[in-house]
Amino acid sequence: MFDLILTQTLNGLASASSLFLVASGLSIIFGVTRIVNFAHGSLYMLGAYIGWTLVTWLGPTSGLGFWGGVGLAALLVAIIGVVIEVAILRRIYQAPELFQLLATFGVVLMIQDIALATWGAEDKLGPRAPGFKSFVILFDNRFPTYELLLIAIGPLVLALLWFLFQKTRWGTLVRAATQDREMVAALGVNQRLLFTSVFAFGAGLAGLGGALQLPREAATLHMDLSMISEAFVVVVVGGLGSVTGAYLAAVLIGILHAFGILIFPKITLVLVFLVMAVVLVVKPYGLMGRRPVGAARGTATAEPLLRPADRAAKLAGLVALILLAAAPLVTPDYLLLTLTELVIFALFAASLHFMMGPGGMASFGHAAYFGLGAYGAALAVKWLGAPMEPALIFAPFLAGIAGVVFGWFCVRLSGVYLAMLTLAFAQIAWATAFQWVELTGGDNGILGVWPSHWAVSKTAFYYLALAICAACVVLLRVMVFSPLGYALRAARDNPLRTEAIGIDTMRVQWVAFTIAAFAAGIAGALFAFFKGSVFPTYMAIPRSVDALLMVLLGGVQTVSGPIVGAFAYAGLSEQLMKMTMYWRFTLGLSIVLLVVLFPRGLVGGFLALRERRDRSDKDGAVVTRLATEGAP
Amino acid sequence: MSALLEISGLDAYYGRAHILQGVGFGMGRGEVLALMGRNGAGKSTTMKAVMGLVPPARGEIRFDGQRIEGREPFEIARIGIGYVPEERRIFSELSVMENLSVGQRPPREGVPHWTPERLFALFPNLGRMRDRPGGAMSGGEQQMLTIARTLMGNPRLVLLDEPSEGLAPVIVEEMAKTILALKGEGLSILLSEQNLHFAGNVADRAAIIEKGIIRFTGTMAELKADEAIRAQYLSV
């Protein structure tokens, strides 16, 4: 028993090292640039692939070939980091957080296809490290020496980072910039250079993590997203911006994994979730994290006011609804299928918008609730033998209950912490569907989720979907302009003031979170019956990003934006998929271009244009009134 | 001899609020100029605009004959303008020595070269707490540190935003002595101030700003003599 505990502990420590390298890089980059680098997992993956190529090329049998290859891979990834920072991120430091996150997600998509085109779809088995191929016997167990080396590398890098940050001028500047970038600039420090160097450094750490992992496991095209979600968990548990916290959390998660696989192989991720939950309840900003300095929202501009629809907008909505209702009379069958899908996605996007726009809570894992709705419907059909109607009613409750549970944790955080946490929860939901084969069929999904007899025809199902989705969207709209909606917006704009007038902001946000989850569940359940099957991909990260893109494309600041966005985006991605095999690259590139060209979003860009025009019109004494109110 | 700092027709906005409306004044080398006015008059914004922290919409800012408006804050700092913000903005997790090292720039010709040791002679309190984190210091000590940090960049002109605000009277006295000592070193100082008594002790000249417009410029003596101006723009 004792030897088992020992070897599993060592296993956990060994896997913690790479996780720590990636997470600390993520944390350092966030500290200085305030950008959550979604592409950090991709840099880790690139480290592994480039390492594989270099080591193979330099000769995996010689020590110089292996270690040289690993070192060079880290360096190359750092250079790739410079390219990403200079070409993309540098242009969007002023953009809203969400757009920055989206841009880095665009990079994720691009790197996925670049890796696919360069290294192919097959896994690349890593070379063993020369000099570390043997085992040591520990309590009658053979333990690979390479694992021991990895265990040593973690604390070594931690010590190195400590030295770098405490004892060098660069480190001092980085720490100062983490606290107040503007002041650092006002003292004569070139921020651009500092940001680029920090990004390169963080990227290099991720690349090193990937390359070092090679002798343990193969390089695959999936390692980017699985790493980034674990790194998010580590950063949230350890405390954003704390390198020591990241190490502690990486060790904790690593060991948890090692033992989890031994004891409950099916629910390792749930175990991780439980630990994260406990940590966040006790310390909302992580083990070593601190409450973000000041409640001020910095340079963010105020959100434009949401207005109830005027007569013209109501009329336009009605016309759109009539057109949609009349569509089956004229459109061919395949178009009707596309329309059904679009209608369902419009509800999905509207549900995300409800928590993101008025609620100010950006979810990076909204697909979890969509997927849970779909699985709820499928499970009801498969295990309870329920027909469509009760299944459709049952399914959203599964999503809603998950919303109650996950939401309870999420509303305790805000901004990027919240976004990371939602993503981590979505990964857990995804992994549960993927791993719990007995219940969900795992990767094979659940088939035969067909609608009731009356709704089998394409036209009938279309009308069913349209009726439910339109009703839900209108209901969500009504809620935006209800007292709940006002309280929600108040909590978004000024939480302290809102609490001071007697509104329990957390509770309001929790309710909104649950409503959004429930509505997404309805969309998911419809989707399950529409497709006739459910798969774990319904909950995967790309689907969450789909929803985000729809909302952002249409404009977070408008109520009808997500619906327009859903139609625009779903149409676009379908066309892309038809046109090119490398649709991910194309999609990623379009996201990046969109963000770089319109750093304040489409609607924001329009508003800024209008404001500039207004200003030159009214130049003079009219606006001085504002000066006395707004001047600090 | 041309002016060290020459501002003309400066406009600046916060969102839609038109904060500075054609601000213009100049100051000479070695001079201490007090920019005076009530809360919200535009004193801090003028300083931020000079520093490049608030982008000027229109107008000219010349430093030593060179146009600097539209340049980045770090470039403006490097040509010799030091900025001491009102809120102090000490790096609270960095020690006193580390705070100073962030501000450190190479020596500059024709202006005093500051080292931590010279600064500790000026601010003896700081010398006694070199390793203390900025966050664990009193308000007065932080105010000293933020000035010392800016001096580490060997500036030719220092923008001091409300140095006496929120400090105990004893510390305010000390602050006045410090400013006079810096003036003695040949430093030019633009200082924003609401306290006429304090400004009168340290400044050579004054400019009064109200609602983003300069209403008065002249020597301190002229301002002291002009009861009407003081009553109109400075009394609360």
PDB file of N, CA, C and O in Angstrom, chain B residues 36-90:
ATOM      1  N   MET B  36      -3.332  76.583 -10.506  1.00  0.00           N
ATOM      2  CA  MET B  36      -4.302  76.585  -9.419  1.00  0.00           C
ATOM      3  C   MET B  36      -5.724  76.543  -9.942  1.00  0.00           C
ATOM      4  O   MET B  36      -6.004  76.924 -11.073  1.00  0.00           O
ATOM      5  N   GLY B  37      -6.609  76.082  -9.079  1.00  0.00           N
ATOM      6  CA  GLY B  37      -8.019  76.004  -9.466  1.00  0.00           C
ATOM      7  C   GLY B  37      -8.745  75.020  -8.577  1.00  0.00           C
ATOM      8  O   GLY B  37      -8.125  74.265  -7.829  1.00  0.00           O
ATOM      9  N   ARG B  38     -10.079  75.029  -8.659  1.00  0.00           N
ATOM     10  CA  ARG B  38     -10.869  74.161  -7.790  1.00  0.00           C
ATOM     11  C   ARG B  38     -10.842  72.724  -8.289  1.00  0.00           C
ATOM     12  O   ARG B  38     -10.339  72.443  -9.379  1.00  0.00           O
ATOM     13  N   ASN B  39     -11.453  71.850  -7.520  1.00  0.00           N
ATOM     14  CA  ASN B  39     -11.592  70.447  -7.944  1.00  0.00           C
ATOM     15  C   ASN B  39     -12.313  70.384  -9.281  1.00  0.00           C
ATOM     16  O   ASN B  39     -13.317  71.051  -9.470  1.00  0.00           O
ATOM     17  N   GLY B  40     -11.802  69.577 -10.191  1.00  0.00           N
ATOM     18  CA  GLY B  40     -12.501  69.389 -11.458  1.00  0.00           C
ATOM     19  C   GLY B  40     -12.270  70.506 -12.449  1.00  0.00           C
ATOM     20  O   GLY B  40     -12.903  70.549 -13.494  1.00  0.00           O
ATOM     21  N   ALA B  41     -11.357  71.416 -12.148  1.00  0.00           N
ATOM     22  CA  ALA B  41     -11.129  72.542 -13.056  1.00  0.00           C
ATOM     23  C   ALA B  41     -10.305  72.121 -14.275  1.00  0.00           C
ATOM     24  O   ALA B  41     -10.381  72.755 -15.322  1.00  0.00           O
ATOM     25  N   GLY B  42      -9.528  71.064 -14.123  1.00  0.00           N
ATOM     26  CA  GLY B  42      -8.717  70.584 -15.243  1.00  0.00           C
ATOM     27  C   GLY B  42      -7.224  70.577 -14.963  1.00  0.00           C
ATOM     28  O   GLY B  42      -6.425  70.428 -15.880  1.00  0.00           O
ATOM     29  N   LYS B  43      -6.836  70.717 -13.687  1.00  0.00           N
ATOM     30  CA  LYS B  43      -5.409  70.748 -13.347  1.00  0.00           C
ATOM     31  C   LYS B  43      -4.731  69.419 -13.657  1.00  0.00           C
ATOM     32  O   LYS B  43      -3.731  69.356 -14.365  1.00  0.00           O
ATOM     33  N   SER B  44      -5.331  68.335 -13.110  1.00  0.00           N
ATOM     34  CA  SER B  44      -4.725  67.012 -13.314  1.00  0.00           C
ATOM     35  C   SER B  44      -4.725  66.638 -14.783  1.00  0.00           C
ATOM     36  O   SER B  44      -3.765  66.040 -15.285  1.00  0.00           O
ATOM     37  N   THR B  45      -5.814  66.983 -15.486  1.00  0.00           N
ATOM     38  CA  THR B  45      -5.911  66.620 -16.890  1.00  0.00           C
ATOM     39  C   THR B  45      -4.832  67.335 -17.701  1.00  0.00           C
ATOM     40  O   THR B  45      -4.252  66.747 -18.617  1.00  0.00           O
ATOM     41  N   THR B  46      -4.547  68.598 -17.345  1.00  0.00           N
ATOM     42  CA  THR B  46      -3.479  69.311 -18.042  1.00  0.00           C
ATOM     43  C   THR B  46      -2.161  68.543 -17.892  1.00  0.00           C
ATOM     44  O   THR B  46      -1.425  68.330 -18.859  1.00  0.00           O
ATOM     45  N   MET B  47      -1.899  68.106 -16.673  1.00  0.00           N
ATOM     46  CA  MET B  47      -0.648  67.379 -16.434  1.00  0.00           C
ATOM     47  C   MET B  47      -0.622  66.059 -17.192  1.00  0.00           C
ATOM     48  O   MET B  47       0.385  65.683 -17.781  1.00  0.00           O
ATOM     49  N   LYS B  48      -1.747  65.371 -17.163  1.00  0.00           N
ATOM     50  CA  LYS B  48      -1.803  64.089 -17.862  1.00  0.00           C
ATOM     51  C   LYS B  48      -1.647  64.284 -19.367  1.00  0.00           C
ATOM     52  O   LYS B  48      -1.071  63.440 -20.049  1.00  0.00           O
ATOM     53  N   ALA B  49      -2.183  65.395 -19.870  1.00  0.00           N
ATOM     54  CA  ALA B  49      -2.057  65.657 -21.302  1.00  0.00           C
ATOM     55  C   ALA B  49      -0.596  65.930 -21.666  1.00  0.00           C
ATOM     56  O   ALA B  49      -0.096  65.452 -22.683  1.00  0.00           O
ATOM     57  N   VAL B  50       0.095  66.688 -20.805  1.00  0.00           N
ATOM     58  CA  VAL B  50       1.522  66.949 -21.055  1.00  0.00           C
ATOM     59  C   VAL B  50       2.282  65.623 -21.070  1.00  0.00           C
ATOM     60  O   VAL B  50       3.136  65.369 -21.916  1.00  0.00           O
ATOM     61  N   MET B  51       1.908  64.733 -20.132  1.00  0.00           N
ATOM     62  CA  MET B  51       2.616  63.459 -19.985  1.00  0.00           C
ATOM     63  C   MET B  51       2.231  62.449 -21.068  1.00  0.00           C
ATOM     64  O   MET B  51       2.828  61.401 -21.193  1.00  0.00           O
ATOM     65  N   GLY B  52       1.195  62.764 -21.840  1.00  0.00           N
ATOM     66  CA  GLY B  52       0.759  61.810 -22.875  1.00  0.00           C
ATOM     67  C   GLY B  52      -0.190  60.761 -22.342  1.00  0.00           C
ATOM     68  O   GLY B  52      -0.505  59.801 -23.042  1.00  0.00           O
ATOM     69  N   LEU B  53      -0.649  60.929 -21.091  1.00  0.00           N
ATOM     70  CA  LEU B  53      -1.539  59.914 -20.516  1.00  0.00           C
ATOM     71  C   LEU B  53      -2.990  60.151 -20.926  1.00  0.00           C
ATOM     72  O   LEU B  53      -3.796  59.228 -20.914  1.00  0.00           O
ATOM     73  N   VAL B  54      -3.316  61.397 -21.250  1.00  0.00           N
ATOM     74  CA  VAL B  54      -4.619  61.713 -21.839  1.00  0.00           C
ATOM     75  C   VAL B  54      -4.308  62.304 -23.203  1.00  0.00           C
ATOM     76  O   VAL B  54      -3.577  63.283 -23.290  1.00  0.00           O
ATOM     77  N   PRO B  55      -4.791  61.700 -24.256  1.00  0.00           N
ATOM     78  CA  PRO B  55      -4.424  62.199 -25.582  1.00  0.00           C
ATOM     79  C   PRO B  55      -5.053  63.556 -25.852  1.00  0.00           C
ATOM     80  O   PRO B  55      -6.269  63.700 -25.748  1.00  0.00           O
ATOM     81  N   PRO B  56      -4.263  64.576 -26.158  1.00  0.00           N
ATOM     82  CA  PRO B  56      -4.834  65.879 -26.471  1.00  0.00           C
ATOM     83  C   PRO B  56      -5.542  65.814 -27.828  1.00  0.00           C
ATOM     84  O   PRO B  56      -5.032  65.205 -28.757  1.00  0.00           O
ATOM     85  N   ALA B  57      -6.729  66.406 -27.894  1.00  0.00           N
ATOM     86  CA  ALA B  57      -7.482  66.380 -29.149  1.00  0.00           C
ATOM     87  C   ALA B  57      -6.955  67.449 -30.105  1.00  0.00           C
ATOM     88  O   ALA B  57      -6.924  67.246 -31.312  1.00  0.00           O
ATOM     89  N   ARG B  58      -6.573  68.595 -29.551  1.00  0.00           N
ATOM     90  CA  ARG B  58      -6.045  69.693 -30.351  1.00  0.00           C
ATOM     91  C   ARG B  58      -5.025  70.434 -29.520  1.00  0.00           C
ATOM     92  O   ARG B  58      -4.980  70.308 -28.309  1.00  0.00           O
ATOM     93  N   GLY B  59      -4.226  71.256 -30.192  1.00  0.00           N
ATOM     94  CA  GLY B  59      -3.316  72.127 -29.475  1.00  0.00           C
ATOM     95  C   GLY B  59      -1.874  71.664 -29.547  1.00  0.00           C
ATOM     96  O   GLY B  59      -1.582  70.589 -30.074  1.00  0.00           O
ATOM     97  N   GLU B  60      -1.009  72.502 -29.002  1.00  0.00           N
ATOM     98  CA  GLU B  60       0.424  72.232 -29.068  1.00  0.00           C
ATOM     99  C   GLU B  60       1.009  72.174 -27.669  1.00  0.00           C
ATOM    100  O   GLU B  60       0.627  72.960 -26.803  1.00  0.00           O
ATOM    101  N   ILE B  61       1.949  71.250 -27.487  1.00  0.00           N
ATOM    102  CA  ILE B  61       2.738  71.239 -26.262  1.00  0.00           C
ATOM    103  C   ILE B  61       4.201  71.210 -26.699  1.00  0.00           C
ATOM    104  O   ILE B  61       4.613  70.282 -27.405  1.00  0.00           O
ATOM    105  N   ARG B  62       4.949  72.228 -26.334  1.00  0.00           N
ATOM    106  CA  ARG B  62       6.371  72.238 -26.682  1.00  0.00           C
ATOM    107  C   ARG B  62       7.201  72.123 -25.418  1.00  0.00           C
ATOM    108  O   ARG B  62       6.953  72.817 -24.434  1.00  0.00           O
ATOM    109  N   PHE B  63       8.166  71.235 -25.493  1.00  0.00           N
ATOM    110  CA  PHE B  63       9.105  71.092 -24.385  1.00  0.00           C
ATOM    111  C   PHE B  63      10.490  71.403 -24.954  1.00  0.00           C
ATOM    112  O   PHE B  63      10.957  70.712 -25.856  1.00  0.00           O
ATOM    113  N   ASP B  64      11.090  72.504 -24.448  1.00  0.00           N
ATOM    114  CA  ASP B  64      12.392  72.899 -24.940  1.00  0.00           C
ATOM    115  C   ASP B  64      12.358  73.116 -26.462  1.00  0.00           C
ATOM    116  O   ASP B  64      13.271  72.727 -27.188  1.00  0.00           O
ATOM    117  N   GLY B  65      11.246  73.660 -26.932  1.00  0.00           N
ATOM    118  CA  GLY B  65      11.119  73.953 -28.359  1.00  0.00           C
ATOM    119  C   GLY B  65      10.635  72.792 -29.201  1.00  0.00           C
ATOM    120  O   GLY B  65      10.228  72.969 -30.346  1.00  0.00           O
ATOM    121  N   GLN B  66      10.625  71.579 -28.606  1.00  0.00           N
ATOM    122  CA  GLN B  66      10.262  70.367 -29.347  1.00  0.00           C
ATOM    123  C   GLN B  66       8.782  70.057 -29.130  1.00  0.00           C
ATOM    124  O   GLN B  66       8.313  70.107 -28.002  1.00  0.00           O
ATOM    125  N   ARG B  67       8.078  69.722 -30.190  1.00  0.00           N
ATOM    126  CA  ARG B  67       6.659  69.379 -29.990  1.00  0.00           C
ATOM    127  C   ARG B  67       6.535  67.963 -29.435  1.00  0.00           C
ATOM    128  O   ARG B  67       7.148  67.036 -29.957  1.00  0.00           O
ATOM    129  N   ILE B  68       5.759  67.808 -28.379  1.00  0.00           N
ATOM    130  CA  ILE B  68       5.664  66.487 -27.755  1.00  0.00           C
ATOM    131  C   ILE B  68       4.252  65.933 -27.711  1.00  0.00           C
ATOM    132  O   ILE B  68       4.042  64.799 -27.290  1.00  0.00           O
ATOM    133  N   GLU B  69       3.248  66.730 -28.128  1.00  0.00           N
ATOM    134  CA  GLU B  69       1.891  66.193 -28.011  1.00  0.00           C
ATOM    135  C   GLU B  69       1.736  65.000 -28.962  1.00  0.00           C
ATOM    136  O   GLU B  69       2.303  64.978 -30.057  1.00  0.00           O
ATOM    137  N   GLY B  70       1.004  63.989 -28.496  1.00  0.00           N
ATOM    138  CA  GLY B  70       0.793  62.794 -29.318  1.00  0.00           C
ATOM    139  C   GLY B  70       1.897  61.761 -29.158  1.00  0.00           C
ATOM    140  O   GLY B  70       1.783  60.657 -29.667  1.00  0.00           O
ATOM    141  N   ARG B  71       2.964  62.105 -28.440  1.00  0.00           N
ATOM    142  CA  ARG B  71       3.990  61.083 -28.211  1.00  0.00           C
ATOM    143  C   ARG B  71       3.568  60.174 -27.072  1.00  0.00           C
ATOM    144  O   ARG B  71       2.702  60.491 -26.277  1.00  0.00           O
ATOM    145  N   GLU B  72       4.249  59.034 -26.985  1.00  0.00           N
ATOM    146  CA  GLU B  72       3.904  58.084 -25.929  1.00  0.00           C
ATOM    147  C   GLU B  72       4.491  58.518 -24.596  1.00  0.00           C
ATOM    148  O   GLU B  72       5.553  59.137 -24.558  1.00  0.00           O
ATOM    149  N   PRO B  73       3.799  58.141 -23.499  1.00  0.00           N
ATOM    150  CA  PRO B  73       4.276  58.558 -22.173  1.00  0.00           C
ATOM    151  C   PRO B  73       5.754  58.214 -21.933  1.00  0.00           C
ATOM    152  O   PRO B  73       6.502  59.028 -21.392  1.00  0.00           O
ATOM    153  N   PHE B  74       6.174  57.025 -22.350  1.00  0.00           N
ATOM    154  CA  PHE B  74       7.554  56.649 -22.029  1.00  0.00           C
ATOM    155  C   PHE B  74       8.557  57.523 -22.775  1.00  0.00           C
ATOM    156  O   PHE B  74       9.623  57.850 -22.254  1.00  0.00           O
ATOM    157  N   GLU B  75       8.182  57.971 -23.991  1.00  0.00           N
ATOM    158  CA  GLU B  75       9.075  58.860 -24.750  1.00  0.00           C
ATOM    159  C   GLU B  75       9.158  60.216 -24.078  1.00  0.00           C
ATOM    160  O   GLU B  75      10.229  60.818 -23.976  1.00  0.00           O
ATOM    161  N   ILE B  76       7.997  60.696 -23.603  1.00  0.00           N
ATOM    162  CA  ILE B  76       7.962  61.994 -22.948  1.00  0.00           C
ATOM    163  C   ILE B  76       8.786  61.946 -21.656  1.00  0.00           C
ATOM    164  O   ILE B  76       9.530  62.868 -21.342  1.00  0.00           O
ATOM    165  N   ALA B  77       8.673  60.811 -20.935  1.00  0.00           N
ATOM    166  CA  ALA B  77       9.475  60.662 -19.720  1.00  0.00           C
ATOM    167  C   ALA B  77      10.962  60.669 -20.078  1.00  0.00           C
ATOM    168  O   ALA B  77      11.778  61.256 -19.372  1.00  0.00           O
ATOM    169  N   ARG B  78      11.312  60.044 -21.186  1.00  0.00           N
ATOM    170  CA  ARG B  78      12.727  59.917 -21.526  1.00  0.00           C
ATOM    171  C   ARG B  78      13.358  61.231 -21.961  1.00  0.00           C
ATOM    172  O   ARG B  78      14.573  61.381 -21.857  1.00  0.00           O
ATOM    173  N   ILE B  79      12.541  62.174 -22.498  1.00  0.00           N
ATOM    174  CA  ILE B  79      13.170  63.444 -22.861  1.00  0.00           C
ATOM    175  C   ILE B  79      13.261  64.387 -21.669  1.00  0.00           C
ATOM    176  O   ILE B  79      13.731  65.502 -21.806  1.00  0.00           O
ATOM    177  N   GLY B  80      12.813  63.919 -20.497  1.00  0.00           N
ATOM    178  CA  GLY B  80      13.121  64.699 -19.302  1.00  0.00           C
ATOM    179  C   GLY B  80      11.944  65.308 -18.571  1.00  0.00           C
ATOM    180  O   GLY B  80      12.100  66.275 -17.842  1.00  0.00           O
ATOM    181  N   ILE B  81      10.747  64.762 -18.754  1.00  0.00           N
ATOM    182  CA  ILE B  81       9.614  65.229 -17.956  1.00  0.00           C
ATOM    183  C   ILE B  81       9.244  64.148 -16.947  1.00  0.00           C
ATOM    184  O   ILE B  81       8.991  63.012 -17.326  1.00  0.00           O
ATOM    185  N   GLY B  82       9.260  64.523 -15.693  1.00  0.00           N
ATOM    186  CA  GLY B  82       8.905  63.562 -14.654  1.00  0.00           C
ATOM    187  C   GLY B  82       7.502  63.852 -14.149  1.00  0.00           C
ATOM    188  O   GLY B  82       7.104  65.013 -14.050  1.00  0.00           O
ATOM    189  N   TYR B  83       6.747  62.788 -13.837  1.00  0.00           N
ATOM    190  CA  TYR B  83       5.349  62.961 -13.448  1.00  0.00           C
ATOM    191  C   TYR B  83       5.120  62.347 -12.079  1.00  0.00           C
ATOM    192  O   TYR B  83       5.427  61.179 -11.855  1.00  0.00           O
ATOM    193  N   VAL B  84       4.586  63.155 -11.178  1.00  0.00           N
ATOM    194  CA  VAL B  84       4.244  62.662  -9.840  1.00  0.00           C
ATOM    195  C   VAL B  84       2.732  62.752  -9.696  1.00  0.00           C
ATOM    196  O   VAL B  84       2.186  63.827  -9.499  1.00  0.00           O
ATOM    197  N   PRO B  85       2.030  61.615  -9.830  1.00  0.00           N
ATOM    198  CA  PRO B  85       0.565  61.666  -9.866  1.00  0.00           C
ATOM    199  C   PRO B  85      -0.020  61.979  -8.499  1.00  0.00           C
ATOM    200  O   PRO B  85       0.591  61.738  -7.468  1.00  0.00           O
ATOM    201  N   GLU B  86      -1.216  62.518  -8.554  1.00  0.00           N
ATOM    202  CA  GLU B  86      -1.930  62.891  -7.345  1.00  0.00           C
ATOM    203  C   GLU B  86      -2.148  61.695  -6.426  1.00  0.00           C
ATOM    204  O   GLU B  86      -1.993  61.781  -5.221  1.00  0.00           O
ATOM    205  N   GLU B  87      -2.521  60.569  -7.035  1.00  0.00           N
ATOM    206  CA  GLU B  87      -2.864  59.395  -6.206  1.00  0.00           C
ATOM    207  C   GLU B  87      -1.612  58.623  -5.794  1.00  0.00           C
ATOM    208  O   GLU B  87      -1.705  57.508  -5.303  1.00  0.00           O
ATOM    209  N   ARG B  88      -0.458  59.186  -6.093  1.00  0.00           N
ATOM    210  CA  ARG B  88       0.856  58.645  -5.703  1.00  0.00           C
ATOM    211  C   ARG B  88       1.230  57.411  -6.494  1.00  0.00           C
ATOM    212  O   ARG B  88       2.315  57.297  -6.990  1.00  0.00           O
ATOM    213  N   ARG B  89       0.343  56.453  -6.553  1.00  0.00           N
ATOM    214  CA  ARG B  89       0.566  55.269  -7.381  1.00  0.00           C
ATOM    215  C   ARG B  89       1.915  54.599  -7.130  1.00  0.00           C
ATOM    216  O   ARG B  89       2.667  54.284  -8.031  1.00  0.00           O
ATOM    217  N   ILE B  90       2.163  54.400  -5.842  1.00  0.00           N
ATOM    218  CA  ILE B  90       3.343  53.638  -5.441  1.00  0.00           C
ATOM    219  C   ILE B  90       3.125  52.171  -5.807  1.00  0.00           C
ATOM    220  O   ILE B  90       2.005  51.683  -5.789  1.00  0.00           O
TER     221      ILE B  90
END
